């Protein structure tokens, strides 16, 4: 038995860095503004662009607004946790351009919306009889 056989197995995947995150700064009317939870604003914006595979500030702003809308539970406001989780999903998909980022954004938003629908069904807001009224299970 060699000494390497005694070592624990390690993953061959490279370690990922912590995904970029946001902090909801303010809400005025229906418009949410975001801020960095830590690093300087320019560093934070660069990390957001890198995560979304873009060089466009407008694309970053659009993506954050779309994530914010998808992350809201009905009757509740936007959630830092939901948006940051969605950003982690997008970062894991590692888009290399805006087209790939749009697909990653759709995947993250679809996931959040599906989880909200499942929570409504499982928490007494929905039942087998109410599913058609929620637009679920219609044929």
PDB file of C-alpha atoms in Angstrom:
ATOM      1  CA  UNK A   1       0.000   0.000   0.000  1.00  0.00           C
ATOM      2  CA  UNK A   2       1.450   3.361  -1.014  1.00  0.00           C
ATOM      3  CA  UNK A   3       1.195   6.469   1.106  1.00  0.00           C
ATOM      4  CA  UNK A   4      -1.173   8.075  -1.418  1.00  0.00           C
ATOM      5  CA  UNK A   5      -3.707   5.261  -0.889  1.00  0.00           C
ATOM      6  CA  UNK A   6      -4.127   6.425   2.699  1.00  0.00           C
ATOM      7  CA  UNK A   7      -5.126   9.955   1.713  1.00  0.00           C
ATOM      8  CA  UNK A   8      -8.792  10.942   1.579  1.00  0.00           C
ATOM      9  CA  UNK A   9     -10.356  11.329  -1.843  1.00  0.00           C
ATOM     10  CA  UNK A  10     -10.432  14.871  -3.166  1.00  0.00           C
ATOM     11  CA  UNK A  11     -12.590  16.436  -5.784  1.00  0.00           C
ATOM     12  CA  UNK A  12     -10.997  17.047  -9.163  1.00  0.00           C
ATOM     13  CA  UNK A  13     -13.109  20.147  -9.666  1.00  0.00           C
ATOM     14  CA  UNK A  14     -11.376  23.453  -9.126  1.00  0.00           C
ATOM     15  CA  UNK A  15     -12.596  25.362  -6.097  1.00  0.00           C
ATOM     16  CA  UNK A  16     -15.116  28.028  -6.925  1.00  0.00           C
ATOM     17  CA  UNK A  17     -14.933  31.446  -5.372  1.00  0.00           C
ATOM     18  CA  UNK A  18     -17.828  32.801  -3.345  1.00  0.00           C
ATOM     19  CA  UNK A  19     -20.504  34.051  -5.744  1.00  0.00           C
ATOM     20  CA  UNK A  20     -21.182  37.756  -5.952  1.00  0.00           C
ATOM     21  CA  UNK A  21     -24.112  38.939  -3.847  1.00  0.00           C
ATOM     22  CA  UNK A  22     -26.334  41.983  -3.506  1.00  0.00           C
ATOM     23  CA  UNK A  23     -27.967  43.978  -0.753  1.00  0.00           C
ATOM     24  CA  UNK A  24     -31.285  45.715  -1.332  1.00  0.00           C
ATOM     25  CA  UNK A  25     -30.468  49.366  -0.720  1.00  0.00           C
ATOM     26  CA  UNK A  26     -33.881  50.975  -1.065  1.00  0.00           C
ATOM     27  CA  UNK A  27     -37.328  50.596  -2.544  1.00  0.00           C
ATOM     28  CA  UNK A  28     -39.057  53.649  -4.006  1.00  0.00           C
ATOM     29  CA  UNK A  29     -42.451  52.842  -5.426  1.00  0.00           C
ATOM     30  CA  UNK A  30     -41.904  49.670  -7.400  1.00  0.00           C
ATOM     31  CA  UNK A  31     -38.237  50.378  -8.128  1.00  0.00           C
ATOM     32  CA  UNK A  32     -35.610  48.547  -6.105  1.00  0.00           C
ATOM     33  CA  UNK A  33     -32.027  49.757  -5.937  1.00  0.00           C
ATOM     34  CA  UNK A  34     -29.167  47.460  -5.062  1.00  0.00           C
ATOM     35  CA  UNK A  35     -25.817  47.935  -3.349  1.00  0.00           C
ATOM     36  CA  UNK A  36     -22.733  45.967  -2.575  1.00  0.00           C
ATOM     37  CA  UNK A  37     -22.877  44.022   0.693  1.00  0.00           C
ATOM     38  CA  UNK A  38     -19.138  44.477   1.139  1.00  0.00           C
ATOM     39  CA  UNK A  39     -16.575  45.357  -1.518  1.00  0.00           C
ATOM     40  CA  UNK A  40     -16.210  48.767  -3.077  1.00  0.00           C
ATOM     41  CA  UNK A  41     -18.875  49.618  -5.640  1.00  0.00           C
ATOM     42  CA  UNK A  42     -16.575  49.323  -8.691  1.00  0.00           C
ATOM     43  CA  UNK A  43     -15.219  45.951  -7.553  1.00  0.00           C
ATOM     44  CA  UNK A  44     -18.755  44.725  -6.872  1.00  0.00           C
ATOM     45  CA  UNK A  45     -20.024  45.858 -10.291  1.00  0.00           C
ATOM     46  CA  UNK A  46     -17.095  44.087 -11.975  1.00  0.00           C
ATOM     47  CA  UNK A  47     -17.904  40.879 -10.087  1.00  0.00           C
ATOM     48  CA  UNK A  48     -21.556  41.156 -11.178  1.00  0.00           C
ATOM     49  CA  UNK A  49     -20.477  41.640 -14.796  1.00  0.00           C
ATOM     50  CA  UNK A  50     -18.129  38.664 -14.558  1.00  0.00           C
ATOM     51  CA  UNK A  51     -20.865  36.467 -13.051  1.00  0.00           C
ATOM     52  CA  UNK A  52     -23.240  37.454 -15.853  1.00  0.00           C
ATOM     53  CA  UNK A  53     -20.655  37.167 -18.622  1.00  0.00           C
ATOM     54  CA  UNK A  54     -21.148  40.757 -19.741  1.00  0.00           C
ATOM     55  CA  UNK A  55     -19.394  44.100 -20.018  1.00  0.00           C
ATOM     56  CA  UNK A  56     -22.712  45.972 -20.033  1.00  0.00           C
ATOM     57  CA  UNK A  57     -23.907  47.916 -16.994  1.00  0.00           C
ATOM     58  CA  UNK A  58     -27.392  48.035 -18.535  1.00  0.00           C
ATOM     59  CA  UNK A  59     -27.495  44.233 -18.798  1.00  0.00           C
ATOM     60  CA  UNK A  60     -26.493  43.909 -15.123  1.00  0.00           C
ATOM     61  CA  UNK A  61     -29.211  46.370 -14.067  1.00  0.00           C
ATOM     62  CA  UNK A  62     -31.821  44.571 -16.189  1.00  0.00           C
ATOM     63  CA  UNK A  63     -30.818  41.182 -14.764  1.00  0.00           C
ATOM     64  CA  UNK A  64     -31.017  42.418 -11.163  1.00  0.00           C
ATOM     65  CA  UNK A  65     -34.469  43.927 -11.738  1.00  0.00           C
ATOM     66  CA  UNK A  66     -35.718  40.698 -13.317  1.00  0.00           C
ATOM     67  CA  UNK A  67     -34.292  38.623 -10.457  1.00  0.00           C
ATOM     68  CA  UNK A  68     -35.942  40.940  -7.945  1.00  0.00           C
ATOM     69  CA  UNK A  69     -39.351  40.508  -9.569  1.00  0.00           C
ATOM     70  CA  UNK A  70     -39.025  36.725  -9.755  1.00  0.00           C
ATOM     71  CA  UNK A  71     -37.764  36.497  -6.158  1.00  0.00           C
ATOM     72  CA  UNK A  72     -40.846  37.993  -4.542  1.00  0.00           C
ATOM     73  CA  UNK A  73     -43.198  35.724  -2.688  1.00  0.00           C
ATOM     74  CA  UNK A  74     -46.784  36.791  -3.165  1.00  0.00           C
ATOM     75  CA  UNK A  75     -47.671  39.516  -0.691  1.00  0.00           C
ATOM     76  CA  UNK A  76     -44.036  39.995   0.331  1.00  0.00           C
ATOM     77  CA  UNK A  77     -41.285  42.305  -0.791  1.00  0.00           C
ATOM     78  CA  UNK A  78     -38.022  41.466  -2.482  1.00  0.00           C
ATOM     79  CA  UNK A  79     -35.636  39.112  -0.736  1.00  0.00           C
ATOM     80  CA  UNK A  80     -31.840  39.426  -0.550  1.00  0.00           C
ATOM     81  CA  UNK A  81     -31.618  35.692   0.116  1.00  0.00           C
ATOM     82  CA  UNK A  82     -33.629  34.724  -2.978  1.00  0.00           C
ATOM     83  CA  UNK A  83     -31.781  37.101  -5.279  1.00  0.00           C
ATOM     84  CA  UNK A  84     -28.396  36.001  -3.949  1.00  0.00           C
ATOM     85  CA  UNK A  85     -29.378  32.362  -4.380  1.00  0.00           C
ATOM     86  CA  UNK A  86     -30.376  33.068  -7.975  1.00  0.00           C
ATOM     87  CA  UNK A  87     -27.052  34.837  -8.577  1.00  0.00           C
ATOM     88  CA  UNK A  88     -25.297  31.722  -7.276  1.00  0.00           C
ATOM     89  CA  UNK A  89     -27.237  29.576  -9.762  1.00  0.00           C
ATOM     90  CA  UNK A  90     -26.262  31.917 -12.586  1.00  0.00           C
ATOM     91  CA  UNK A  91     -22.610  31.976 -11.491  1.00  0.00           C
ATOM     92  CA  UNK A  92     -22.568  28.160 -11.381  1.00  0.00           C
ATOM     93  CA  UNK A  93     -23.764  28.070 -14.998  1.00  0.00           C
ATOM     94  CA  UNK A  94     -20.823  30.402 -15.862  1.00  0.00           C
ATOM     95  CA  UNK A  95     -22.315  32.311 -18.785  1.00  0.00           C
ATOM     96  CA  UNK A  96     -19.734  33.720 -21.182  1.00  0.00           C
ATOM     97  CA  UNK A  97     -21.944  36.316 -22.893  1.00  0.00           C
ATOM     98  CA  UNK A  98     -25.326  37.999 -22.615  1.00  0.00           C
ATOM     99  CA  UNK A  99     -27.134  35.271 -24.576  1.00  0.00           C
ATOM    100  CA  UNK A 100     -25.883  32.561 -22.214  1.00  0.00           C
ATOM    101  CA  UNK A 101     -26.599  34.829 -19.255  1.00  0.00           C
ATOM    102  CA  UNK A 102     -30.182  35.329 -20.468  1.00  0.00           C
ATOM    103  CA  UNK A 103     -30.667  31.550 -20.449  1.00  0.00           C
ATOM    104  CA  UNK A 104     -29.059  31.270 -16.998  1.00  0.00           C
ATOM    105  CA  UNK A 105     -31.293  34.107 -15.784  1.00  0.00           C
ATOM    106  CA  UNK A 106     -34.353  32.284 -17.123  1.00  0.00           C
ATOM    107  CA  UNK A 107     -33.262  29.089 -15.369  1.00  0.00           C
ATOM    108  CA  UNK A 108     -32.788  30.910 -12.051  1.00  0.00           C
ATOM    109  CA  UNK A 109     -36.097  32.793 -12.360  1.00  0.00           C
ATOM    110  CA  UNK A 110     -37.975  29.628 -13.394  1.00  0.00           C
ATOM    111  CA  UNK A 111     -36.537  27.848 -10.369  1.00  0.00           C
ATOM    112  CA  UNK A 112     -37.634  30.625  -7.998  1.00  0.00           C
ATOM    113  CA  UNK A 113     -41.147  30.807  -9.456  1.00  0.00           C
ATOM    114  CA  UNK A 114     -41.497  27.012  -9.300  1.00  0.00           C
ATOM    115  CA  UNK A 115     -40.434  26.997  -5.645  1.00  0.00           C
ATOM    116  CA  UNK A 116     -42.986  29.730  -4.827  1.00  0.00           C
ATOM    117  CA  UNK A 117     -45.736  27.706  -6.540  1.00  0.00           C
ATOM    118  CA  UNK A 118     -44.709  24.575  -4.638  1.00  0.00           C
ATOM    119  CA  UNK A 119     -44.720  26.471  -1.355  1.00  0.00           C
ATOM    120  CA  UNK A 120     -48.229  27.754  -2.054  1.00  0.00           C
ATOM    121  CA  UNK A 121     -49.467  24.262  -2.838  1.00  0.00           C
ATOM    122  CA  UNK A 122     -47.812  22.697   0.209  1.00  0.00           C
ATOM    123  CA  UNK A 123     -48.737  25.339   2.761  1.00  0.00           C
ATOM    124  CA  UNK A 124     -52.500  25.151   2.563  1.00  0.00           C
ATOM    125  CA  UNK A 125     -52.920  27.854  -0.086  1.00  0.00           C
ATOM    126  CA  UNK A 126     -53.440  25.221  -2.717  1.00  0.00           C
ATOM    127  CA  UNK A 127     -54.982  21.826  -2.938  1.00  0.00           C
ATOM    128  CA  UNK A 128     -55.695  19.373  -5.699  1.00  0.00           C
ATOM    129  CA  UNK A 129     -58.986  21.179  -6.332  1.00  0.00           C
ATOM    130  CA  UNK A 130     -57.348  24.628  -6.441  1.00  0.00           C
ATOM    131  CA  UNK A 131     -54.519  23.709  -8.839  1.00  0.00           C
ATOM    132  CA  UNK A 132     -56.519  24.527 -11.999  1.00  0.00           C
ATOM    133  CA  UNK A 133     -57.361  27.946 -10.509  1.00  0.00           C
ATOM    134  CA  UNK A 134     -53.665  28.599 -10.035  1.00  0.00           C
ATOM    135  CA  UNK A 135     -53.017  27.713 -13.679  1.00  0.00           C
ATOM    136  CA  UNK A 136     -51.384  24.434 -12.640  1.00  0.00           C
ATOM    137  CA  UNK A 137     -52.566  21.143 -14.001  1.00  0.00           C
ATOM    138  CA  UNK A 138     -54.756  22.594 -16.768  1.00  0.00           C
ATOM    139  CA  UNK A 139     -54.965  20.567 -19.930  1.00  0.00           C
TER     140      UNK A 139
END
